[in-house]
mmCIF file with all atom_site columns, C-alpha atoms in Angstrom:
data_model
loop_
_atom_site.group_PDB
_atom_site.id
_atom_site.type_symbol
_atom_site.label_atom_id
_atom_site.label_alt_id
_atom_site.label_comp_id
_atom_site.label_asym_id
_atom_site.label_entity_id
_atom_site.label_seq_id
_atom_site.pdbx_PDB_ins_code
_atom_site.Cartn_x
_atom_site.Cartn_y
_atom_site.Cartn_z
_atom_site.occupancy
_atom_site.B_iso_or_equiv
_atom_site.pdbx_formal_charge
_atom_site.auth_seq_id
_atom_site.auth_comp_id
_atom_site.auth_asym_id
_atom_site.auth_atom_id
_atom_site.pdbx_PDB_model_num
ATOM 1   C CA . MET A 1 1   ? -0.035  -0.274  0.328   1.00 77.00 ? 3   MET A CA 1
ATOM 2   C CA . ASN A 1 2   ? 1.093   3.977   -0.155  1.00 89.00 ? 4   ASN A CA 1
ATOM 3   C CA . TYR A 1 3   ? 1.411   6.777   1.976   1.00 94.00 ? 5   TYR A CA 1
ATOM 4   C CA . LEU A 1 4   ? -2.332  6.940   2.384   1.00 97.00 ? 6   LEU A CA 1
ATOM 5   C CA . ALA A 1 5   ? -3.453  3.752   2.960   1.00 97.00 ? 7   ALA A CA 1
ATOM 6   C CA . HIS A 1 6   ? -0.917  3.057   5.521   1.00 97.00 ? 8   HIS A CA 1
ATOM 7   C CA . ILE A 1 7   ? -1.211  6.611   7.667   1.00 97.00 ? 9   ILE A CA 1
ATOM 8   C CA . TYR A 1 8   ? -4.809  5.544   7.977   1.00 98.00 ? 10  TYR A CA 1
ATOM 9   C CA . LEU A 1 9   ? -4.315  1.949   8.962   1.00 98.00 ? 11  LEU A CA 1
ATOM 10  C CA . SER A 1 10  ? -2.324  2.930   11.967  1.00 97.00 ? 12  SER A CA 1
ATOM 11  C CA . GLY A 1 11  ? -5.342  4.045   13.754  1.00 95.00 ? 13  GLY A CA 1
ATOM 12  C CA . ASP A 1 12  ? -5.430  6.954   15.965  1.00 93.00 ? 14  ASP A CA 1
ATOM 13  C CA . ASN A 1 13  ? -1.618  7.261   17.662  1.00 95.00 ? 15  ASN A CA 1
ATOM 14  C CA . ASP A 1 14  ? 0.223   10.038  15.720  1.00 96.00 ? 16  ASP A CA 1
ATOM 15  C CA . LEU A 1 15  ? 3.149   8.131   17.196  1.00 96.00 ? 17  LEU A CA 1
ATOM 16  C CA . ILE A 1 16  ? 2.534   4.464   15.306  1.00 97.00 ? 18  ILE A CA 1
ATOM 17  C CA . THR A 1 17  ? 1.001   6.680   12.167  1.00 97.00 ? 19  THR A CA 1
ATOM 18  C CA . ILE A 1 18  ? 4.309   8.291   12.320  1.00 97.00 ? 20  ILE A CA 1
ATOM 19  C CA . GLY A 1 19  ? 6.163   4.905   12.340  1.00 96.00 ? 21  GLY A CA 1
ATOM 20  C CA . ASN A 1 20  ? 3.752   3.369   9.556   1.00 97.00 ? 22  ASN A CA 1
ATOM 21  C CA . PHE A 1 21  ? 4.309   6.016   7.308   1.00 96.00 ? 23  PHE A CA 1
ATOM 22  C CA . ILE A 1 22  ? 8.900   6.245   7.609   1.00 96.00 ? 24  ILE A CA 1
ATOM 23  C CA . ALA A 1 23  ? 9.409   2.476   8.126   1.00 96.00 ? 25  ALA A CA 1
ATOM 24  C CA . ASP A 1 24  ? 10.217  2.154   3.957   1.00 91.00 ? 26  ASP A CA 1
ATOM 25  C CA . GLY A 1 25  ? 13.535  4.255   5.119   1.00 88.00 ? 27  GLY A CA 1
ATOM 26  C CA . ILE A 1 26  ? 13.843  1.574   8.522   1.00 92.00 ? 28  ILE A CA 1
ATOM 27  C CA . LYS A 1 27  ? 16.575  -2.017  7.558   1.00 91.00 ? 29  LYS A CA 1
ATOM 28  C CA . GLY A 1 28  ? 16.618  -4.580  9.597   1.00 91.00 ? 30  GLY A CA 1
ATOM 29  C CA . LYS A 1 29  ? 16.414  -4.358  13.348  1.00 93.00 ? 31  LYS A CA 1
ATOM 30  C CA . SER A 1 30  ? 17.345  -0.118  13.390  1.00 92.00 ? 32  SER A CA 1
ATOM 31  C CA . TYR A 1 31  ? 13.840  -0.175  14.148  1.00 93.00 ? 33  TYR A CA 1
ATOM 32  C CA . GLU A 1 32  ? 14.420  -0.197  17.644  1.00 91.00 ? 34  GLU A CA 1
ATOM 33  C CA . LYS A 1 33  ? 16.424  2.525   18.286  1.00 93.00 ? 35  LYS A CA 1
ATOM 34  C CA . TYR A 1 34  ? 12.531  4.200   17.931  1.00 93.00 ? 36  TYR A CA 1
ATOM 35  C CA . PRO A 1 35  ? 10.293  4.569   21.040  1.00 93.00 ? 37  PRO A CA 1
ATOM 36  C CA . LYS A 1 36  ? 8.061   2.037   21.419  1.00 95.00 ? 38  LYS A CA 1
ATOM 37  C CA . ASP A 1 37  ? 5.122   3.475   19.620  1.00 96.00 ? 39  ASP A CA 1
ATOM 38  C CA . ILE A 1 38  ? 7.014   4.547   16.228  1.00 95.00 ? 40  ILE A CA 1
ATOM 39  C CA . GLN A 1 39  ? 8.923   0.733   16.509  1.00 95.00 ? 41  GLN A CA 1
ATOM 40  C CA . ILE A 1 40  ? 4.783   -0.207  16.823  1.00 96.00 ? 42  ILE A CA 1
ATOM 41  C CA . GLY A 1 41  ? 3.949   1.569   13.262  1.00 96.00 ? 43  GLY A CA 1
ATOM 42  C CA . ILE A 1 42  ? 7.295   0.272   11.618  1.00 96.00 ? 44  ILE A CA 1
ATOM 43  C CA . LEU A 1 43  ? 6.506   -3.198  12.229  1.00 96.00 ? 45  LEU A CA 1
ATOM 44  C CA . LEU A 1 44  ? 2.561   -2.958  11.120  1.00 97.00 ? 46  LEU A CA 1
ATOM 45  C CA . HIS A 1 45  ? 4.013   -1.172  7.993   1.00 97.00 ? 47  HIS A CA 1
ATOM 46  C CA . ARG A 1 46  ? 6.006   -4.766  7.267   1.00 96.00 ? 48  ARG A CA 1
ATOM 47  C CA . ASN A 1 47  ? 3.123   -6.490  8.710   1.00 97.00 ? 49  ASN A CA 1
ATOM 48  C CA . ILE A 1 48  ? 0.865   -4.645  5.750   1.00 97.00 ? 50  ILE A CA 1
ATOM 49  C CA . ASP A 1 49  ? 3.196   -5.088  2.983   1.00 96.00 ? 51  ASP A CA 1
ATOM 50  C CA . THR A 1 50  ? 3.488   -8.952  3.319   1.00 96.00 ? 52  THR A CA 1
ATOM 51  C CA . PHE A 1 51  ? 0.041   -9.476  3.968   1.00 97.00 ? 53  PHE A CA 1
ATOM 52  C CA . THR A 1 52  ? -0.469  -7.518  0.849   1.00 96.00 ? 54  THR A CA 1
ATOM 53  C CA . ASP A 1 53  ? 1.765   -8.127  -1.630  1.00 93.00 ? 55  ASP A CA 1
ATOM 54  C CA . ALA A 1 54  ? 0.354   -12.006 -1.245  1.00 95.00 ? 56  ALA A CA 1
ATOM 55  C CA . HIS A 1 55  ? -3.034  -11.488 -1.136  1.00 97.00 ? 57  HIS A CA 1
ATOM 56  C CA . PRO A 1 56  ? -4.954  -12.963 -4.299  1.00 97.00 ? 58  PRO A CA 1
ATOM 57  C CA . THR A 1 57  ? -6.771  -10.041 -5.157  1.00 97.00 ? 59  THR A CA 1
ATOM 58  C CA . VAL A 1 58  ? -4.285  -7.552  -5.032  1.00 97.00 ? 60  VAL A CA 1
ATOM 59  C CA . ARG A 1 59  ? -2.263  -10.327 -7.370  1.00 97.00 ? 61  ARG A CA 1
ATOM 60  C CA . LEU A 1 60  ? -5.146  -10.141 -9.917  1.00 97.00 ? 62  LEU A CA 1
ATOM 61  C CA . SER A 1 61  ? -4.312  -6.258  -10.378 1.00 98.00 ? 63  SER A CA 1
ATOM 62  C CA . THR A 1 62  ? -0.860  -6.251  -10.277 1.00 97.00 ? 64  THR A CA 1
ATOM 63  C CA . LYS A 1 63  ? -1.505  -9.178  -13.235 1.00 97.00 ? 65  LYS A CA 1
ATOM 64  C CA . ARG A 1 64  ? -3.264  -6.231  -15.353 1.00 97.00 ? 66  ARG A CA 1
ATOM 65  C CA . LEU A 1 65  ? -0.085  -4.406  -15.614 1.00 97.00 ? 67  LEU A CA 1
ATOM 66  C CA . HIS A 1 66  ? 2.400   -6.937  -14.906 1.00 95.00 ? 68  HIS A CA 1
ATOM 67  C CA . GLU A 1 67  ? 2.945   -7.593  -18.986 1.00 95.00 ? 69  GLU A CA 1
ATOM 68  C CA . LYS A 1 68  ? 3.922   -4.037  -19.805 1.00 96.00 ? 70  LYS A CA 1
ATOM 69  C CA . TYR A 1 69  ? 5.367   -2.652  -16.211 1.00 96.00 ? 71  TYR A CA 1
ATOM 70  C CA . GLY A 1 70  ? 7.114   -6.103  -15.102 1.00 95.00 ? 72  GLY A CA 1
ATOM 71  C CA . HIS A 1 71  ? 8.123   -5.904  -11.193 1.00 94.00 ? 73  HIS A CA 1
ATOM 72  C CA . TYR A 1 72  ? 6.803   -2.514  -11.177 1.00 96.00 ? 74  TYR A CA 1
ATOM 73  C CA . SER A 1 73  ? 3.748   -3.488  -11.275 1.00 96.00 ? 75  SER A CA 1
ATOM 74  C CA . GLY A 1 74  ? 3.134   -3.905  -7.180  1.00 95.00 ? 76  GLY A CA 1
ATOM 75  C CA . ILE A 1 75  ? 4.178   -0.416  -6.840  1.00 95.00 ? 77  ILE A CA 1
ATOM 76  C CA . ILE A 1 76  ? 1.538   1.327   -9.501  1.00 96.00 ? 78  ILE A CA 1
ATOM 77  C CA . VAL A 1 77  ? -1.382  -0.865  -7.825  1.00 97.00 ? 79  VAL A CA 1
ATOM 78  C CA . ASP A 1 78  ? 0.316   0.501   -4.675  1.00 96.00 ? 80  ASP A CA 1
ATOM 79  C CA . ILE A 1 79  ? -0.647  4.343   -5.979  1.00 96.00 ? 81  ILE A CA 1
ATOM 80  C CA . LEU A 1 80  ? -3.823  2.964   -7.463  1.00 97.00 ? 82  LEU A CA 1
ATOM 81  C CA . TYR A 1 81  ? -5.156  1.706   -4.477  1.00 97.00 ? 83  TYR A CA 1
ATOM 82  C CA . ASP A 1 82  ? -4.046  5.350   -2.901  1.00 97.00 ? 84  ASP A CA 1
ATOM 83  C CA . HIS A 1 83  ? -6.398  6.297   -5.253  1.00 97.00 ? 85  HIS A CA 1
ATOM 84  C CA . PHE A 1 84  ? -9.509  4.712   -4.234  1.00 98.00 ? 86  PHE A CA 1
ATOM 85  C CA . LEU A 1 85  ? -8.781  5.208   -0.396  1.00 98.00 ? 87  LEU A CA 1
ATOM 86  C CA . ALA A 1 86  ? -9.022  8.944   -1.162  1.00 97.00 ? 88  ALA A CA 1
ATOM 87  C CA . LYS A 1 87  ? -11.687 8.818   -3.714  1.00 97.00 ? 89  LYS A CA 1
ATOM 88  C CA . ASN A 1 88  ? -14.038 6.997   -1.097  1.00 97.00 ? 90  ASN A CA 1
ATOM 89  C CA . TRP A 1 89  ? -13.040 8.349   1.920   1.00 98.00 ? 91  TRP A CA 1
ATOM 90  C CA . ASN A 1 90  ? -16.028 8.871   3.355   1.00 97.00 ? 92  ASN A CA 1
ATOM 91  C CA . THR A 1 91  ? -17.007 5.193   3.337   1.00 97.00 ? 93  THR A CA 1
ATOM 92  C CA . TYR A 1 92  ? -14.102 4.412   5.901   1.00 97.00 ? 94  TYR A CA 1
ATOM 93  C CA . SER A 1 93  ? -13.947 8.293   7.435   1.00 97.00 ? 95  SER A CA 1
ATOM 94  C CA . GLU A 1 94  ? -16.359 10.627  9.378   1.00 96.00 ? 96  GLU A CA 1
ATOM 95  C CA . VAL A 1 95  ? -13.821 13.201  8.617   1.00 97.00 ? 97  VAL A CA 1
ATOM 96  C CA . PRO A 1 96  ? -13.409 15.038  5.747   1.00 97.00 ? 98  PRO A CA 1
ATOM 97  C CA . LEU A 1 97  ? -9.987  13.844  4.094   1.00 97.00 ? 99  LEU A CA 1
ATOM 98  C CA . LYS A 1 98  ? -8.898  17.507  3.763   1.00 97.00 ? 100 LYS A CA 1
ATOM 99  C CA . ASN A 1 99  ? -8.742  18.000  7.882   1.00 97.00 ? 101 ASN A CA 1
ATOM 100 C CA . TYR A 1 100 ? -7.461  14.142  7.819   1.00 97.00 ? 102 TYR A CA 1
ATOM 101 C CA . VAL A 1 101 ? -4.289  14.991  5.818   1.00 97.00 ? 103 VAL A CA 1
ATOM 102 C CA . GLU A 1 102 ? -3.676  18.369  7.752   1.00 97.00 ? 104 GLU A CA 1
ATOM 103 C CA . THR A 1 103 ? -3.645  16.581  11.291  1.00 97.00 ? 105 THR A CA 1
ATOM 104 C CA . PHE A 1 104 ? -1.392  14.382  9.641   1.00 97.00 ? 106 PHE A CA 1
ATOM 105 C CA . TYR A 1 105 ? 1.128   17.247  7.996   1.00 96.00 ? 107 TYR A CA 1
ATOM 106 C CA . ASN A 1 106 ? 0.609   19.360  11.216  1.00 97.00 ? 108 ASN A CA 1
ATOM 107 C CA . SER A 1 107 ? 2.238   15.986  13.497  1.00 96.00 ? 109 SER A CA 1
ATOM 108 C CA . LEU A 1 108 ? 4.818   15.282  11.071  1.00 95.00 ? 110 LEU A CA 1
ATOM 109 C CA . GLU A 1 109 ? 6.537   18.639  11.782  1.00 96.00 ? 111 GLU A CA 1
ATOM 110 C CA . ASN A 1 110 ? 5.205   18.240  15.264  1.00 96.00 ? 112 ASN A CA 1
ATOM 111 C CA . ASN A 1 111 ? 7.444   15.655  15.980  1.00 95.00 ? 113 ASN A CA 1
ATOM 112 C CA . TYR A 1 112 ? 10.280  16.505  13.383  1.00 95.00 ? 114 TYR A CA 1
ATOM 113 C CA . GLU A 1 113 ? 12.831  16.166  14.971  1.00 94.00 ? 115 GLU A CA 1
ATOM 114 C CA . ILE A 1 114 ? 12.014  12.351  15.273  1.00 92.00 ? 116 ILE A CA 1
ATOM 115 C CA . LEU A 1 115 ? 11.921  12.157  11.373  1.00 94.00 ? 117 LEU A CA 1
ATOM 116 C CA . PRO A 1 116 ? 14.620  10.073  8.890   1.00 93.00 ? 118 PRO A CA 1
ATOM 117 C CA . LEU A 1 117 ? 16.669  12.706  7.332   1.00 93.00 ? 119 LEU A CA 1
ATOM 118 C CA . ARG A 1 118 ? 14.991  11.205  3.808   1.00 92.00 ? 120 ARG A CA 1
ATOM 119 C CA . ILE A 1 119 ? 11.630  12.186  5.577   1.00 94.00 ? 121 ILE A CA 1
ATOM 120 C CA . GLN A 1 120 ? 12.730  15.655  6.302   1.00 95.00 ? 122 GLN A CA 1
ATOM 121 C CA . LYS A 1 121 ? 13.758  16.712  2.677   1.00 95.00 ? 123 LYS A CA 1
ATOM 122 C CA . MET A 1 122 ? 10.805  15.361  1.075   1.00 92.00 ? 124 MET A CA 1
ATOM 123 C CA . MET A 1 123 ? 8.270   16.755  3.859   1.00 93.00 ? 125 MET A CA 1
ATOM 124 C CA . PRO A 1 124 ? 8.305   20.441  1.564   1.00 93.00 ? 126 PRO A CA 1
ATOM 125 C CA . TYR A 1 125 ? 7.487   18.759  -1.233  1.00 91.00 ? 127 TYR A CA 1
ATOM 126 C CA . MET A 1 126 ? 4.874   16.459  0.684   1.00 92.00 ? 128 MET A CA 1
ATOM 127 C CA . LEU A 1 127 ? 3.030   19.480  1.766   1.00 94.00 ? 129 LEU A CA 1
ATOM 128 C CA . SER A 1 128 ? 3.556   22.229  -0.937  1.00 93.00 ? 130 SER A CA 1
ATOM 129 C CA . ASP A 1 129 ? 1.637   20.104  -3.167  1.00 91.00 ? 131 ASP A CA 1
ATOM 130 C CA . ASN A 1 130 ? -0.380  18.326  -1.067  1.00 94.00 ? 132 ASN A CA 1
ATOM 131 C CA . TRP A 1 131 ? 0.151   14.509  -1.953  1.00 93.00 ? 133 TRP A CA 1
ATOM 132 C CA . LEU A 1 132 ? -2.019  12.918  -0.065  1.00 95.00 ? 134 LEU A CA 1
ATOM 133 C CA . LEU A 1 133 ? -5.188  15.189  -0.942  1.00 95.00 ? 135 LEU A CA 1
ATOM 134 C CA . SER A 1 134 ? -4.302  14.820  -4.590  1.00 94.00 ? 136 SER A CA 1
ATOM 135 C CA . TYR A 1 135 ? -4.395  11.110  -4.926  1.00 95.00 ? 137 TYR A CA 1
ATOM 136 C CA . ALA A 1 136 ? -8.775  11.382  -4.523  1.00 96.00 ? 138 ALA A CA 1
ATOM 137 C CA . SER A 1 137 ? -8.108  12.609  -8.174  1.00 96.00 ? 139 SER A CA 1
ATOM 138 C CA . ILE A 1 138 ? -7.040  11.186  -11.574 1.00 95.00 ? 140 ILE A CA 1
ATOM 139 C CA . GLU A 1 139 ? -4.843  14.120  -12.337 1.00 95.00 ? 141 GLU A CA 1
ATOM 140 C CA . GLY A 1 140 ? -3.010  13.960  -9.161  1.00 94.00 ? 142 GLY A CA 1
ATOM 141 C CA . ILE A 1 141 ? -2.380  10.199  -9.491  1.00 95.00 ? 143 ILE A CA 1
ATOM 142 C CA . SER A 1 142 ? -1.217  11.073  -12.809 1.00 95.00 ? 144 SER A CA 1
ATOM 143 C CA . ARG A 1 143 ? 1.483   13.661  -11.263 1.00 93.00 ? 145 ARG A CA 1
ATOM 144 C CA . VAL A 1 144 ? 2.352   11.142  -8.845  1.00 92.00 ? 146 VAL A CA 1
ATOM 145 C CA . LEU A 1 145 ? 3.603   8.355   -11.217 1.00 94.00 ? 147 LEU A CA 1
ATOM 146 C CA . ALA A 1 146 ? 4.905   10.714  -13.530 1.00 94.00 ? 148 ALA A CA 1
ATOM 147 C CA . GLY A 1 147 ? 7.355   11.271  -10.283 1.00 90.00 ? 149 GLY A CA 1
ATOM 148 C CA . MET A 1 148 ? 7.859   8.213   -9.740  1.00 91.00 ? 150 MET A CA 1
ATOM 149 C CA . ASN A 1 149 ? 9.057   7.615   -13.457 1.00 93.00 ? 151 ASN A CA 1
ATOM 150 C CA . ARG A 1 150 ? 11.422  10.218  -13.289 1.00 93.00 ? 152 ARG A CA 1
ATOM 151 C CA . ARG A 1 151 ? 13.016  8.514   -9.611  1.00 90.00 ? 153 ARG A CA 1
ATOM 152 C CA . THR A 1 152 ? 13.239  5.780   -11.727 1.00 91.00 ? 154 THR A CA 1
ATOM 153 C CA . LYS A 1 153 ? 15.572  8.074   -14.598 1.00 92.00 ? 155 LYS A CA 1
ATOM 154 C CA . ASN A 1 154 ? 12.013  7.314   -16.962 1.00 91.00 ? 156 ASN A CA 1
ATOM 155 C CA . VAL A 1 155 ? 13.101  3.630   -17.009 1.00 91.00 ? 157 VAL A CA 1
ATOM 156 C CA . SER A 1 156 ? 9.583   2.281   -16.050 1.00 92.00 ? 158 SER A CA 1
ATOM 157 C CA . GLY A 1 157 ? 6.782   3.939   -17.896 1.00 94.00 ? 159 GLY A CA 1
ATOM 158 C CA . MET A 1 158 ? 4.996   4.720   -14.703 1.00 95.00 ? 160 MET A CA 1
ATOM 159 C CA . ASP A 1 159 ? 3.591   7.798   -16.040 1.00 95.00 ? 161 ASP A CA 1
ATOM 160 C CA . GLU A 1 160 ? 2.055   6.059   -18.722 1.00 96.00 ? 162 GLU A CA 1
ATOM 161 C CA . ALA A 1 161 ? -0.096  3.683   -16.249 1.00 96.00 ? 163 ALA A CA 1
ATOM 162 C CA . VAL A 1 162 ? -2.624  6.114   -15.942 1.00 96.00 ? 164 VAL A CA 1
ATOM 163 C CA . ASN A 1 163 ? -3.996  4.896   -19.140 1.00 96.00 ? 165 ASN A CA 1
ATOM 164 C CA . GLU A 1 164 ? -4.777  1.516   -17.285 1.00 97.00 ? 166 GLU A CA 1
ATOM 165 C CA . LEU A 1 165 ? -5.959  3.137   -14.252 1.00 97.00 ? 167 LEU A CA 1
ATOM 166 C CA . GLU A 1 166 ? -8.812  4.969   -16.938 1.00 96.00 ? 168 GLU A CA 1
ATOM 167 C CA . LEU A 1 167 ? -9.091  1.542   -19.344 1.00 97.00 ? 169 LEU A CA 1
ATOM 168 C CA . PHE A 1 168 ? -9.679  -1.170  -16.187 1.00 97.00 ? 170 PHE A CA 1
ATOM 169 C CA . TYR A 1 169 ? -11.027 1.921   -13.147 1.00 98.00 ? 171 TYR A CA 1
ATOM 170 C CA . ASN A 1 170 ? -14.083 -0.352  -12.430 1.00 98.00 ? 172 ASN A CA 1
ATOM 171 C CA . GLU A 1 171 ? -11.652 -3.682  -12.079 1.00 98.00 ? 173 GLU A CA 1
ATOM 172 C CA . PHE A 1 172 ? -9.084  -1.732  -10.327 1.00 98.00 ? 174 PHE A CA 1
ATOM 173 C CA . GLU A 1 173 ? -11.736 0.192   -7.910  1.00 98.00 ? 175 GLU A CA 1
ATOM 174 C CA . ALA A 1 174 ? -13.770 -3.122  -7.177  1.00 98.00 ? 176 ALA A CA 1
ATOM 175 C CA . GLU A 1 175 ? -10.421 -4.936  -6.351  1.00 98.00 ? 177 GLU A CA 1
ATOM 176 C CA . PHE A 1 176 ? -9.519  -2.631  -4.071  1.00 98.00 ? 178 PHE A CA 1
ATOM 177 C CA . SER A 1 177 ? -12.477 -2.503  -2.040  1.00 97.00 ? 179 SER A CA 1
ATOM 178 C CA . SER A 1 178 ? -12.728 -6.166  -1.522  1.00 97.00 ? 180 SER A CA 1
ATOM 179 C CA . PHE A 1 179 ? -9.373  -6.178  -0.462  1.00 98.00 ? 181 PHE A CA 1
ATOM 180 C CA . PHE A 1 180 ? -9.041  -3.346  1.755   1.00 98.00 ? 182 PHE A CA 1
ATOM 181 C CA . ASP A 1 181 ? -12.059 -4.771  4.322   1.00 97.00 ? 183 ASP A CA 1
ATOM 182 C CA . GLU A 1 182 ? -9.473  -7.235  4.436   1.00 97.00 ? 184 GLU A CA 1
ATOM 183 C CA . LEU A 1 183 ? -6.409  -5.366  5.150   1.00 98.00 ? 185 LEU A CA 1
ATOM 184 C CA . ILE A 1 184 ? -8.845  -3.085  7.859   1.00 98.00 ? 186 ILE A CA 1
ATOM 185 C CA . SER A 1 185 ? -9.334  -6.067  9.768   1.00 98.00 ? 187 SER A CA 1
ATOM 186 C CA . PHE A 1 186 ? -5.876  -7.470  9.818   1.00 98.00 ? 188 PHE A CA 1
ATOM 187 C CA . SER A 1 187 ? -4.152  -4.067  10.690  1.00 98.00 ? 189 SER A CA 1
ATOM 188 C CA . LYS A 1 188 ? -6.275  -3.955  13.468  1.00 97.00 ? 190 LYS A CA 1
ATOM 189 C CA . GLU A 1 189 ? -5.237  -7.437  14.513  1.00 97.00 ? 191 GLU A CA 1
ATOM 190 C CA . LYS A 1 190 ? -1.930  -6.596  14.387  1.00 96.00 ? 192 LYS A CA 1
ATOM 191 C CA . LEU A 1 191 ? -2.633  -3.666  16.608  1.00 96.00 ? 193 LEU A CA 1
ATOM 192 C CA . LYS A 1 192 ? -4.174  -5.320  19.306  1.00 95.00 ? 194 LYS A CA 1
ATOM 193 C CA . GLU A 1 193 ? -1.686  -7.750  19.398  1.00 94.00 ? 195 GLU A CA 1
ATOM 194 C CA . TYR A 1 194 ? 1.147   -5.048  19.430  1.00 92.00 ? 196 TYR A CA 1
ATOM 195 C CA . SER A 1 195 ? -0.446  -3.372  22.211  1.00 85.00 ? 197 SER A CA 1
ATOM 196 C CA . ILE A 1 196 ? -0.804  -6.834  24.073  1.00 86.00 ? 198 ILE A CA 1
ATOM 197 C CA . ASN A 1 197 ? 2.391   -8.148  22.905  1.00 80.00 ? 199 ASN A CA 1
ATOM 198 C CA . PHE A 1 198 ? 4.889   -5.344  22.876  1.00 75.00 ? 200 PHE A CA 1
ATOM 199 C CA . ASP A 1 199 ? 7.517   -4.701  25.069  1.00 61.00 ? 201 ASP A CA 1
#
């Protein structure tokens, strides 16, 4: 899953949410240097990724892209699924998306010192372009995919994946909806386990 989904699946604890958000850049056991709640967020992120990558519904989505995009298909699906979460946000949260992302951005700024350097450098771009809110539109997702393509030195062709999004829009949305309900339940169970067992 991409940024918005990971943030949403973290629940109401700011530090767990930040841990989940920064987790991609935290390798091996280096997470252990962080406070407990951030550690929980990092571990939750890893569990979400494992569950997602192995899920047959997600594999249906990635298979649709694999011939053209190869191993970038999973990254593209993560981004497309964030679009459907943002688009259907009212189904999953009573807090409007605009307010929700503003609260998250404030939390990042309030905990700036604890963020890895990579995230600190990324933050100005994330905030100025309001990445999380932009996911709700196809235009916003198109910009994200174009940015990801630039990061791969234009090798991935990910900027073209908006074409598949539009062509198979209903299929991707149905797969997201089916899968995300399961992922919410999985994440809630993991958070319960961590609250009981984490030491």
